[in-house]
CSV table of C-alpha atoms in Angstrom, one decimal:
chain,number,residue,atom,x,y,z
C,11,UNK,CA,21.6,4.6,18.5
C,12,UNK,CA,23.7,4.9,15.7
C,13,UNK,CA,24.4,8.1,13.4
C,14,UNK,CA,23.1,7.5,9.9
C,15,UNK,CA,26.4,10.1,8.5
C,16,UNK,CA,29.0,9.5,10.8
C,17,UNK,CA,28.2,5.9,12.2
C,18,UNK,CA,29.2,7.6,15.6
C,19,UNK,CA,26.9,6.0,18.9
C,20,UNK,CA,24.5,8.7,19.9
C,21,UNK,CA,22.2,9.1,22.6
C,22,UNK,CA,18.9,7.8,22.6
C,23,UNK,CA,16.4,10.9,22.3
C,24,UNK,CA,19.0,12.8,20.5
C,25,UNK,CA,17.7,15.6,18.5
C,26,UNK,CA,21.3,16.1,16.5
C,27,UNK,CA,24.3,14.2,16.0
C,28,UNK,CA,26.5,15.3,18.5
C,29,UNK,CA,29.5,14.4,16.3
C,30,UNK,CA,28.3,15.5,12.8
C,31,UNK,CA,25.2,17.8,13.3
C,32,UNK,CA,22.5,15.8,11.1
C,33,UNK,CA,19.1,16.1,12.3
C,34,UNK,CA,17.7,12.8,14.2
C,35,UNK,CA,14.2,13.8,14.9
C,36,UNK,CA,11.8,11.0,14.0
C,37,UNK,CA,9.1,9.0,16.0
C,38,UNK,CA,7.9,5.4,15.3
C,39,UNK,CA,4.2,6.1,15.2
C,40,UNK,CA,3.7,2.4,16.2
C,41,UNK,CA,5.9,2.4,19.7
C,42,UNK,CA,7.0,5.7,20.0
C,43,UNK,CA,10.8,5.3,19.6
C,44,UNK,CA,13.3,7.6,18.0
C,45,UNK,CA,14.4,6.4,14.5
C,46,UNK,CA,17.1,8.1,12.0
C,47,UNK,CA,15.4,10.2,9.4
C,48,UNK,CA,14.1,8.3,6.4
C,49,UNK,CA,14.0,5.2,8.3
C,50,UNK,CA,11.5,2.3,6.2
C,51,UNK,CA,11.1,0.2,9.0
C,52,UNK,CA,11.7,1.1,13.1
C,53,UNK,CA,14.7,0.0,14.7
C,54,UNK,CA,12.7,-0.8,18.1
C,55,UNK,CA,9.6,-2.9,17.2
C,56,UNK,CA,10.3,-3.6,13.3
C,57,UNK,CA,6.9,-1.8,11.5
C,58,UNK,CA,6.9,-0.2,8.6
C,59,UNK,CA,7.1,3.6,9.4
C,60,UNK,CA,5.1,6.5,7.7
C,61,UNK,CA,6.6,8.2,5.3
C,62,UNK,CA,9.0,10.0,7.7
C,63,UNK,CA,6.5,11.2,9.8
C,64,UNK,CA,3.8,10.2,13.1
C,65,UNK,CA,1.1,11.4,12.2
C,66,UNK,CA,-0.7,8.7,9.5
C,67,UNK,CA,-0.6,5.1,11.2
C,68,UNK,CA,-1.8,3.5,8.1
C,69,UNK,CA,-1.2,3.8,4.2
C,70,UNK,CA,1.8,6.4,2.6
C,71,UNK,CA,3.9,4.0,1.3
C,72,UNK,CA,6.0,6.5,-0.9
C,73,UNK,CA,9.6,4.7,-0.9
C,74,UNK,CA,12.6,6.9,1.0
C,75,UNK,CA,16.1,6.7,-0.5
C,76,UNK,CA,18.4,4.0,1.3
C,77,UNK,CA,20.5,5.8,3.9
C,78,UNK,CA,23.0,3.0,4.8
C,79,UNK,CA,26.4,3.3,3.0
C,80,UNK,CA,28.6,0.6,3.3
C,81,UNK,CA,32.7,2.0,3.8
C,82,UNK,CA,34.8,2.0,1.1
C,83,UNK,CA,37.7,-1.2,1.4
C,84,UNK,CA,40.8,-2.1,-0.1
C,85,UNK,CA,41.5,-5.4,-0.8
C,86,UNK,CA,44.8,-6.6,-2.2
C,87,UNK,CA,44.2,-8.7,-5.3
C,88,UNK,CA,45.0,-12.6,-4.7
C,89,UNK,CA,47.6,-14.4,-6.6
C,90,UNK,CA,45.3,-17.2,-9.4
C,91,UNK,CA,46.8,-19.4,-11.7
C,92,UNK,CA,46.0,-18.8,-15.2
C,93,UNK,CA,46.3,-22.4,-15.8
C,94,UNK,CA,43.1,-23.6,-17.7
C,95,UNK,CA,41.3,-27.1,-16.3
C,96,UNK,CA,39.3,-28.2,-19.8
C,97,UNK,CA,37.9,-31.0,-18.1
C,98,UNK,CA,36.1,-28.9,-15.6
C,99,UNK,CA,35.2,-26.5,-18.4
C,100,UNK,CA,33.4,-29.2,-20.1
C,101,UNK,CA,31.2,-30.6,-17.2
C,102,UNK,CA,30.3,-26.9,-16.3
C,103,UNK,CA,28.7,-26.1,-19.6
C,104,UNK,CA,27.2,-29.5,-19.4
C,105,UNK,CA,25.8,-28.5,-15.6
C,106,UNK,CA,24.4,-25.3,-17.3
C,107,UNK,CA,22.6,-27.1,-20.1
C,108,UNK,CA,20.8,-29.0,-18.0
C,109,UNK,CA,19.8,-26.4,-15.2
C,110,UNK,CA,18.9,-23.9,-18.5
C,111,UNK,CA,16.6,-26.8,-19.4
C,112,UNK,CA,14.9,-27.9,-15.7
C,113,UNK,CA,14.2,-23.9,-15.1
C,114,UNK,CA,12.4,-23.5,-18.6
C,115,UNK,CA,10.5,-26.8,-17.6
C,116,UNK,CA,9.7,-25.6,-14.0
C,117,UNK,CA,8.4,-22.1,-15.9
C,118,UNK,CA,5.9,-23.6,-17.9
C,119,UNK,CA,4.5,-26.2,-15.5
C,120,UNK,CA,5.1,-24.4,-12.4
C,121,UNK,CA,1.5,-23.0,-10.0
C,122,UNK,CA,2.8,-20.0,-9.6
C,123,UNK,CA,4.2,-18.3,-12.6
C,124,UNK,CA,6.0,-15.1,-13.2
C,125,UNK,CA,5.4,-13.0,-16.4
C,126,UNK,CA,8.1,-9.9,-16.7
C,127,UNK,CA,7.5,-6.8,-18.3
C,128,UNK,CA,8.6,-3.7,-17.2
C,129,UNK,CA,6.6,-1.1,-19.4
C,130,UNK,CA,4.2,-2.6,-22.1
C,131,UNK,CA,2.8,-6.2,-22.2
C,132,UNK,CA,3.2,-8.4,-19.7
C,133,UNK,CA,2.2,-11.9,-21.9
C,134,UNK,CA,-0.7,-12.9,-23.4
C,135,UNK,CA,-1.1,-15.7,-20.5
C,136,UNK,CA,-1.7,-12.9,-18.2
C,137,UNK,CA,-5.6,-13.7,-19.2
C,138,UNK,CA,-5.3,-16.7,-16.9
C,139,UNK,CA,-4.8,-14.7,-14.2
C,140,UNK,CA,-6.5,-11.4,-14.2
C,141,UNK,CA,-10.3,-11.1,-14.2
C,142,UNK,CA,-10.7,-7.8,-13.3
C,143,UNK,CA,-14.3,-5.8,-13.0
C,144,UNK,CA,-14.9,-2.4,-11.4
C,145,UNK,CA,-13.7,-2.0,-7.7
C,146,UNK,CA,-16.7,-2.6,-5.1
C,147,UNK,CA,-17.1,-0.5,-1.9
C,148,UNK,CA,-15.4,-2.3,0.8
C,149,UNK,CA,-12.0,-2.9,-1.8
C,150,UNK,CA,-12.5,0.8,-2.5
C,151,UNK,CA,-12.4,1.6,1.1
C,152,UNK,CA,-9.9,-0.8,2.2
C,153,UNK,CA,-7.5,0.8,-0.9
C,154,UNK,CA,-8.0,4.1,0.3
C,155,UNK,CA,-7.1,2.9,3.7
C,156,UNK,CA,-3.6,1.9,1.8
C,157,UNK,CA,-3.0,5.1,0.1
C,158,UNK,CA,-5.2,4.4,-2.8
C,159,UNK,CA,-2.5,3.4,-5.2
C,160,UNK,CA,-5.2,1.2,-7.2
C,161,UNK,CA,-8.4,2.0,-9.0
C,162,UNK,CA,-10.7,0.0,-11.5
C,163,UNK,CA,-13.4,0.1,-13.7
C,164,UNK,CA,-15.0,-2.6,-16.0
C,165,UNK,CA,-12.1,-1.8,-19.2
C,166,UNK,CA,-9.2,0.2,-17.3
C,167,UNK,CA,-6.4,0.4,-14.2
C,168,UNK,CA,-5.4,3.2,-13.1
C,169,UNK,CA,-1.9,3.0,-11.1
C,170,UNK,CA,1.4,4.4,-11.2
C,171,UNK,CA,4.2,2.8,-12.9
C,172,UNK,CA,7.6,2.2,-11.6
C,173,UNK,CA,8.7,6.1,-12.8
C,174,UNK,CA,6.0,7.1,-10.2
C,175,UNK,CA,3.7,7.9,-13.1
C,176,UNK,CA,-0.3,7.5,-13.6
C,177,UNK,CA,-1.2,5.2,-16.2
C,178,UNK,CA,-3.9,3.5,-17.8
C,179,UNK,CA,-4.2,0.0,-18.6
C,180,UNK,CA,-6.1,-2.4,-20.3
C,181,UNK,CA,-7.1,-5.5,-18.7
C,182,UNK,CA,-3.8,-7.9,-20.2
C,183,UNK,CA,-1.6,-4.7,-18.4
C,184,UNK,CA,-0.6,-3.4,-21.4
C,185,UNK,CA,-0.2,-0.1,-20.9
C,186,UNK,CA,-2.4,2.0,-23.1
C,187,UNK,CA,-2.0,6.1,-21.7
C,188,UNK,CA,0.7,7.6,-19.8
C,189,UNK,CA,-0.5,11.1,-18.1
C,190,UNK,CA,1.5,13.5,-17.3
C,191,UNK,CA,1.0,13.4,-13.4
C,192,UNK,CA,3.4,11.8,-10.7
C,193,UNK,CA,2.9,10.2,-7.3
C,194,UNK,CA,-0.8,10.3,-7.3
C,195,UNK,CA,-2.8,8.5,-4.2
C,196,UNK,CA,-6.4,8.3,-3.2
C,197,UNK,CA,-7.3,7.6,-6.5
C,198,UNK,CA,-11.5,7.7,-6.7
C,199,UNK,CA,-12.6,6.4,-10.0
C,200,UNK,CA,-15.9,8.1,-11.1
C,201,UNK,CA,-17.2,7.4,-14.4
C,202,UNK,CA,-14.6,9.5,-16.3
C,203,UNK,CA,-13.4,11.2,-13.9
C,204,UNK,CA,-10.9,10.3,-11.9
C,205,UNK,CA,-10.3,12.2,-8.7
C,206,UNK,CA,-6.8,11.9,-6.5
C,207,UNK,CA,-4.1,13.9,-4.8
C,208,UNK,CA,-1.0,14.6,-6.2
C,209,UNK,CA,2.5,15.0,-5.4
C,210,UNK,CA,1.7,18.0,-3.0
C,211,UNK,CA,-1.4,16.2,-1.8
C,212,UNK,CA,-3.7,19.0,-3.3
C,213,UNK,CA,-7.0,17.6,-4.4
C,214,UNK,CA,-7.4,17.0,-7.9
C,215,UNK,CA,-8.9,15.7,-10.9
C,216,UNK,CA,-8.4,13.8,-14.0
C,217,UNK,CA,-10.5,13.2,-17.5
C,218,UNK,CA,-9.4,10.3,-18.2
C,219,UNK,CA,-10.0,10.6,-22.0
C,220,UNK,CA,-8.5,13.9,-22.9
C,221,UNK,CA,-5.8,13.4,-20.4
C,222,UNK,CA,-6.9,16.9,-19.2
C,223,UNK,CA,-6.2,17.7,-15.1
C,224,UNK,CA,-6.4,20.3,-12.7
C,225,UNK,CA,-6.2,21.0,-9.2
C,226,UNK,CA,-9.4,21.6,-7.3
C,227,UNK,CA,-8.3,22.6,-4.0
C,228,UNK,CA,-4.7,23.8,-3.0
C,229,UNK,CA,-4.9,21.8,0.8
C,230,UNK,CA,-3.0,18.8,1.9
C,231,UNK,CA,-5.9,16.3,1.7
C,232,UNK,CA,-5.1,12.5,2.9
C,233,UNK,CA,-7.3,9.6,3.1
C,234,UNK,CA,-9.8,11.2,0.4
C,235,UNK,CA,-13.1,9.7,-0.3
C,236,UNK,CA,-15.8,9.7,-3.1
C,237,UNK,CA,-19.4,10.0,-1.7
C,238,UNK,CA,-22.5,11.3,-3.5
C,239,UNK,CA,-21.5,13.7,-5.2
C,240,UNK,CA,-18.6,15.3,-2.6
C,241,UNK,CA,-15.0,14.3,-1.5
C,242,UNK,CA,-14.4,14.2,1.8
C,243,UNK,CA,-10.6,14.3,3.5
C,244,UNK,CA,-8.2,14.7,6.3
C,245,UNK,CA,-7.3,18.1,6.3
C,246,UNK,CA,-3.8,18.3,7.3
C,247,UNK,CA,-3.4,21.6,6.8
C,248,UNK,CA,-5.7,22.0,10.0
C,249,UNK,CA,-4.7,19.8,12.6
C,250,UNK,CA,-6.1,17.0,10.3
C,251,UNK,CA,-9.6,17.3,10.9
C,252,UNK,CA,-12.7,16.7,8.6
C,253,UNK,CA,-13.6,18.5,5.4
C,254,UNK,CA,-15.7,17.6,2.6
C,255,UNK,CA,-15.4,19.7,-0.8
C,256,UNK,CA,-18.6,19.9,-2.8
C,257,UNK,CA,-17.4,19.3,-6.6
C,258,UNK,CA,-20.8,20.7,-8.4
C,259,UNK,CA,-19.9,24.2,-5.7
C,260,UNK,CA,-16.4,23.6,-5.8
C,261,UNK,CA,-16.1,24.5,-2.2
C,262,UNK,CA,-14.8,23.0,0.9
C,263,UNK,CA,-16.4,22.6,4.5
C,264,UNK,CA,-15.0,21.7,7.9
C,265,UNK,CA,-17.3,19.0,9.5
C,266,UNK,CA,-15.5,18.0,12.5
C,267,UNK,CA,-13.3,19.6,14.6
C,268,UNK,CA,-11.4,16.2,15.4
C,269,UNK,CA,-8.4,14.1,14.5
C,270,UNK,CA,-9.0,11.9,12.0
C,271,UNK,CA,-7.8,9.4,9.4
C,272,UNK,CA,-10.0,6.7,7.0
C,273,UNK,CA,-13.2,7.0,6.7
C,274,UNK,CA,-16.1,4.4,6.0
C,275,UNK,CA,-19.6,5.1,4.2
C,276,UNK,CA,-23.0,3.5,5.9
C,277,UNK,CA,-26.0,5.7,4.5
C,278,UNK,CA,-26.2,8.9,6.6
C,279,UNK,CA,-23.0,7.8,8.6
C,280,UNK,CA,-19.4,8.2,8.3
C,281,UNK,CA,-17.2,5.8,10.5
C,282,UNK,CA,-13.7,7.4,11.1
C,283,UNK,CA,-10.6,6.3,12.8
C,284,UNK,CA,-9.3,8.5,14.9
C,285,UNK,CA,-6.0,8.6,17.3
C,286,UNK,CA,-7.2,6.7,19.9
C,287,UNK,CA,-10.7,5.2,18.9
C,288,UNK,CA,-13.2,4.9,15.9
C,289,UNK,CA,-16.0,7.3,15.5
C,290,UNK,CA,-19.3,8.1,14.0
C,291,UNK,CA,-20.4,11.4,12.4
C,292,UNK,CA,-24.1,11.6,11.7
C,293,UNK,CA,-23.8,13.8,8.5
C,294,UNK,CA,-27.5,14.5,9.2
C,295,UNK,CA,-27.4,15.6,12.8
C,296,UNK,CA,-24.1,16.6,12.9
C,297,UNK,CA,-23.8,13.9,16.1
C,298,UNK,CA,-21.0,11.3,16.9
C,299,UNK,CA,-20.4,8.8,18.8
C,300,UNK,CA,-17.5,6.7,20.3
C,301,UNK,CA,-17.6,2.7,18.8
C,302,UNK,CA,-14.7,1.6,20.0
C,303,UNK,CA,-12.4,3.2,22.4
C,304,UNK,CA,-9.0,2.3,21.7
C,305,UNK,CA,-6.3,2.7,19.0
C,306,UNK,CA,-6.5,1.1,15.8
C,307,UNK,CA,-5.1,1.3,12.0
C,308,UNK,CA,-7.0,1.5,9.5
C,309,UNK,CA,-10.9,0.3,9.1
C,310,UNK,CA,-13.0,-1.1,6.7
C,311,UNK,CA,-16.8,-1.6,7.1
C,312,UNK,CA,-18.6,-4.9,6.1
C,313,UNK,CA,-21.9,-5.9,7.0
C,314,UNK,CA,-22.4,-3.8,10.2
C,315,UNK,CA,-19.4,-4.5,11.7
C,316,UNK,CA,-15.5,-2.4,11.3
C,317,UNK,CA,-12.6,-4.5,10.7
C,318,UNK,CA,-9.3,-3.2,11.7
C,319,UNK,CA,-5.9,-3.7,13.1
C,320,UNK,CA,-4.6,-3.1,16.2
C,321,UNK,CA,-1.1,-2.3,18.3
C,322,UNK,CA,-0.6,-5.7,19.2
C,323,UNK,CA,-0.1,-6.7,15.6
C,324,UNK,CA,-3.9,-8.3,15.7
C,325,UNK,CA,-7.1,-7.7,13.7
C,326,UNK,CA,-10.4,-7.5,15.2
C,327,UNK,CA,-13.9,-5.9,14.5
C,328,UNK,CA,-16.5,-4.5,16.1
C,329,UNK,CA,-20.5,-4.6,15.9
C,330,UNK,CA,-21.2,-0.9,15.1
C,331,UNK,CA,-25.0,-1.3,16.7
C,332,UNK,CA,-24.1,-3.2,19.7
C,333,UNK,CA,-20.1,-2.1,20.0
C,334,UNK,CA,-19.0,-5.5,21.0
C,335,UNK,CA,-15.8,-6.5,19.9
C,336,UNK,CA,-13.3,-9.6,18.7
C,337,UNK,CA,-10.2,-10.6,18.0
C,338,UNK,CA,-9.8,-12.3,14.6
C,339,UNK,CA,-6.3,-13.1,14.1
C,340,UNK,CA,-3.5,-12.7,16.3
C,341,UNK,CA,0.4,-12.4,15.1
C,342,UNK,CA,0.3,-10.8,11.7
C,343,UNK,CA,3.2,-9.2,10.6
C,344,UNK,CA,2.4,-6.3,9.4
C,345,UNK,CA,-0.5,-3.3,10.9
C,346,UNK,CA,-2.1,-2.9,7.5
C,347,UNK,CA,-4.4,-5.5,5.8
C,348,UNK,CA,-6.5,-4.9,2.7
C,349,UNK,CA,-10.8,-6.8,2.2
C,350,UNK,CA,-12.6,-7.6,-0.4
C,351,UNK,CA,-15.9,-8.8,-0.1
C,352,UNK,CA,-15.4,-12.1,0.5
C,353,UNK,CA,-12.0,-12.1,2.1
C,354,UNK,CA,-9.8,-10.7,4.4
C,355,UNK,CA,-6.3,-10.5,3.0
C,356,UNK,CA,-2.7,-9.9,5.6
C,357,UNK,CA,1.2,-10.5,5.7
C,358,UNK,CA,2.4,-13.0,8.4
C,359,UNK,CA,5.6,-12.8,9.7
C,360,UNK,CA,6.8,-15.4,7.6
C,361,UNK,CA,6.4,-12.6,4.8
C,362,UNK,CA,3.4,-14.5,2.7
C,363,UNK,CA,-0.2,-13.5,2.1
C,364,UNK,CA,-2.8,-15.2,3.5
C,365,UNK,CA,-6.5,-14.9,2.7
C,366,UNK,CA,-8.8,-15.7,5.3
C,367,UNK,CA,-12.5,-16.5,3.9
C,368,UNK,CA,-15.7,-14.9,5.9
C,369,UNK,CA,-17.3,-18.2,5.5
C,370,UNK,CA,-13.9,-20.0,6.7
C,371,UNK,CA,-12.3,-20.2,10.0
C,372,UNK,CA,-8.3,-20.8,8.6
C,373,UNK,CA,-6.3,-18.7,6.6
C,374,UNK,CA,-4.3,-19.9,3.2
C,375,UNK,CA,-1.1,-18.5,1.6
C,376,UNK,CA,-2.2,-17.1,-1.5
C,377,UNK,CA,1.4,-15.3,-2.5
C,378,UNK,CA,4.7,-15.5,-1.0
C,379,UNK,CA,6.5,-11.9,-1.1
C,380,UNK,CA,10.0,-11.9,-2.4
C,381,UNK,CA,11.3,-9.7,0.6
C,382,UNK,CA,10.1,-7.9,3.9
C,383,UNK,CA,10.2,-4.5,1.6
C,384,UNK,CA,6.2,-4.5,0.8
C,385,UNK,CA,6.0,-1.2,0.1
C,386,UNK,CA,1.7,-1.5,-1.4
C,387,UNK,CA,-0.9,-3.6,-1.2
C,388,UNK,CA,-4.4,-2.8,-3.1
C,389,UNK,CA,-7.7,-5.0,-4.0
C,390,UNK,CA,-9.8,-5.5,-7.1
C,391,UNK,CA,-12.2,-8.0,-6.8
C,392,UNK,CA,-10.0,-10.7,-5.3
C,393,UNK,CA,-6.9,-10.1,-7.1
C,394,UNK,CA,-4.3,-8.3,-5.2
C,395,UNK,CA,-2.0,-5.6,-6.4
C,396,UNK,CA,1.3,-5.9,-4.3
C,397,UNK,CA,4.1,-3.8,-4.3
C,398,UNK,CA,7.1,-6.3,-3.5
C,399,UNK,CA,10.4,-4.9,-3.4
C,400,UNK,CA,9.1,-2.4,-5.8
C,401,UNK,CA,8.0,-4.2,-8.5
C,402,UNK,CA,4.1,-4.4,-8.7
C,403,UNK,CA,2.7,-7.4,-9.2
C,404,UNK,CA,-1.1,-8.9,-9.9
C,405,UNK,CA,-2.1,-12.0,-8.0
C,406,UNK,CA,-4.8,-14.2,-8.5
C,407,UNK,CA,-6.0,-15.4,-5.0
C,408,UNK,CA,-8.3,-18.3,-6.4
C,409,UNK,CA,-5.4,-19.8,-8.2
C,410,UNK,CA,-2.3,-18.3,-6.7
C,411,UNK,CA,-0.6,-17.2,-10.5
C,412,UNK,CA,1.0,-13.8,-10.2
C,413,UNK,CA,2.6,-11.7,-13.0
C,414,UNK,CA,5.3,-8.5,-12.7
C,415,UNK,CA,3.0,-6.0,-13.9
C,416,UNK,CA,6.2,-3.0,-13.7
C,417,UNK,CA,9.4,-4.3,-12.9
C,418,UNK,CA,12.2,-1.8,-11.0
């Protein structure tokens, strides 16, 4: 293990840098292994870590600043002749002509096309790619499961631009309100309301016309969740168990005195993945029950069955009435996947998205990401919302377009 300050080896299991002092405290939530602080991806098995912490194995995405400095070198300048070769001059500019002219030809007849824009509009082409309609219930839960960077409605988005701030936009991406909120998650889109956590993961609210917000509830709430009328959340604040806050009482309730993270909606039932298995809590009877007993990330629910992903970079569901379970898809690269409801959508190791079809039994690559650094992924009907390398980007999964909806 290697000192992120000094660069000094350290002991594995080190608390402290023997040499320097900095703190070295910091679990991979997937293996288990000791990582430097602010770590993005574990040095032992690879996987995206959480934020800088073990205790949410799915979603919180929030980028960390790079802690790799590269030493400062001297180099002694190298003797060049200042003796000027016209002839390769000439062909150069030539060479850059012609490239200049393929790369404008390969733009405007290419499959996949890329439309920059860092702030306002993106292009008026944009229309052949986004179709956009309000958010079902499994891309709501399966977004919420990721953090809940992403909500829709039939006219507006609601996501944060590249300065971390909430925005509204129209359906061609052009930015049409800027609110004066940073680093909001869980967004829950309801009517014209929007409700979300911000920055200190207190539970709050938005009008999205008057710009107008306040905070509801002064907890740290993850993985919160829209449902008749109530939110309910992971209470971190105590031991992360289950609340729910009733919005016309404006008051908050423990439900269950156990570990938990997403949760899924099915009538009187909530399905909730826990640290080792997935539950149900009867909000009726106040009765659970084990589905599946062993460790998974994330859930989504679909036509009585849970999909989810497990340890051995694999997703797999299981039959909620009879409890019987499958394997999927083996080898994906990342533990986090994101549904709609007609498709299950996952990074392979070879750093594309595939879509695999309900109705289908192989997978296609629907966007290839620019880098490993995939920092968000989000759902409305079928077009996904990626976060590659920071920039966010809209892809169209029937035809495979994408546009740079904010650009870092």
């Amino acid at each position: 293990m290697i000192c992120p300050r000094c660069h000094k080896e350290v002991p594995e299991g080190s608390h402290f840098c023997p040499h320097c002092g900095i703190p070295l405290d910091d679990k991979c939530p997937h293996c288990g292994h000791q990582n430097i602080p602010g770590a993005k991806f574990c040095a032992f098995c690879g996987r995206p870590l959480v934020g800088g912490t073990t205790r949410r194995p799915q979603g919180s995405f929030t980028p960390t600043e790079d802690i790799y400095h590269e030493e400062e070198k001297t180099y002694e300048p190298e003797k060049v002749s200042h003796k000027v070769n016209w002839k390769i001059v000439l062909i150069s500019v030539l060479v850059l002509i012609l490239a200049t002219t393929g790369a404008q030809y390969y733009l405007q007849h290419s499959k996949s096309i890329k439309f920059s824009d860092s702030n306002t509009s993106v292009s008026e082409q944009i229309n052949s790619i986004v179709k956009l309609k309000k958010t079902t219930v499994i891309e709501q839960s399966s977004n919420l499961s990721n953090d809940g960077m992403v909500a829709a409605d039939d006219h507006y988005i609601y996501m944060s631009n590249t300065n971390n701030k909430l925005v509204k936009l129209d359906k061609n991406m052009n930015v049409v309100k800027t609110y004066d909120i940073k680093y909001a998650t869980y967004l829950n889109l309801v009517g014209e309301k929007l409700y979300y956590t911000d920055r200190d993961h207190h539970i709050s609210v938005l009008d999205t016309n008057t710009g107008k917000h306040e905070t509801l509830q002064d907890v740290s709430a993850f993985y919160m969740t829209y449902h008749d009328g109530k939110l309910y959340y992971q209470n971190d604040s105590d031991n992360e168990n289950l609340y729910v806050y009733d919005i016309s009482s404006k008051t908050s309730t423990k439900l269950l005195d156990e570990h938990i993270y997403n949760m899924n909606f099915n009538g009187d039932i909530i399905y909730l993945t826990g640290k080792s298995s997935i539950i149900s809590y009867n909000m009726t009877t106040k009765a659970t029950d084990t589905i599946y007993n062993e460790q998974v990330y994330g859930s989504v629910y679909r036509d009585g069955y849970l999909y989810f992903t497990t340890p051995k970079m694999a997703i797999g569901r299981v039959n909620v009435q009879t409890k019987e379970s499958q394997i999927i898809l083996n080898n994906i690269g990342y533990s986090m996947f994101v549904m709609s409801d007609e498709a299950i959508y996952y990074v392979g190791s070879d750093a594309k998205m595939y879509r695999l079809d309900f109705n289908k039994k192989e997978p296609t690559a629907v966007y290839q990401f620019q880098s490993h650094r995939i920092s968000g992924m989000q759902i409305v009907n079928d077009h996904l919302f990626v976060k590659d390398n920071q920039d966010w980007k809209v892809v169209n999964t029937s035809n495979t377009k994408y546009a740079v909806i904010f650009e870092n």
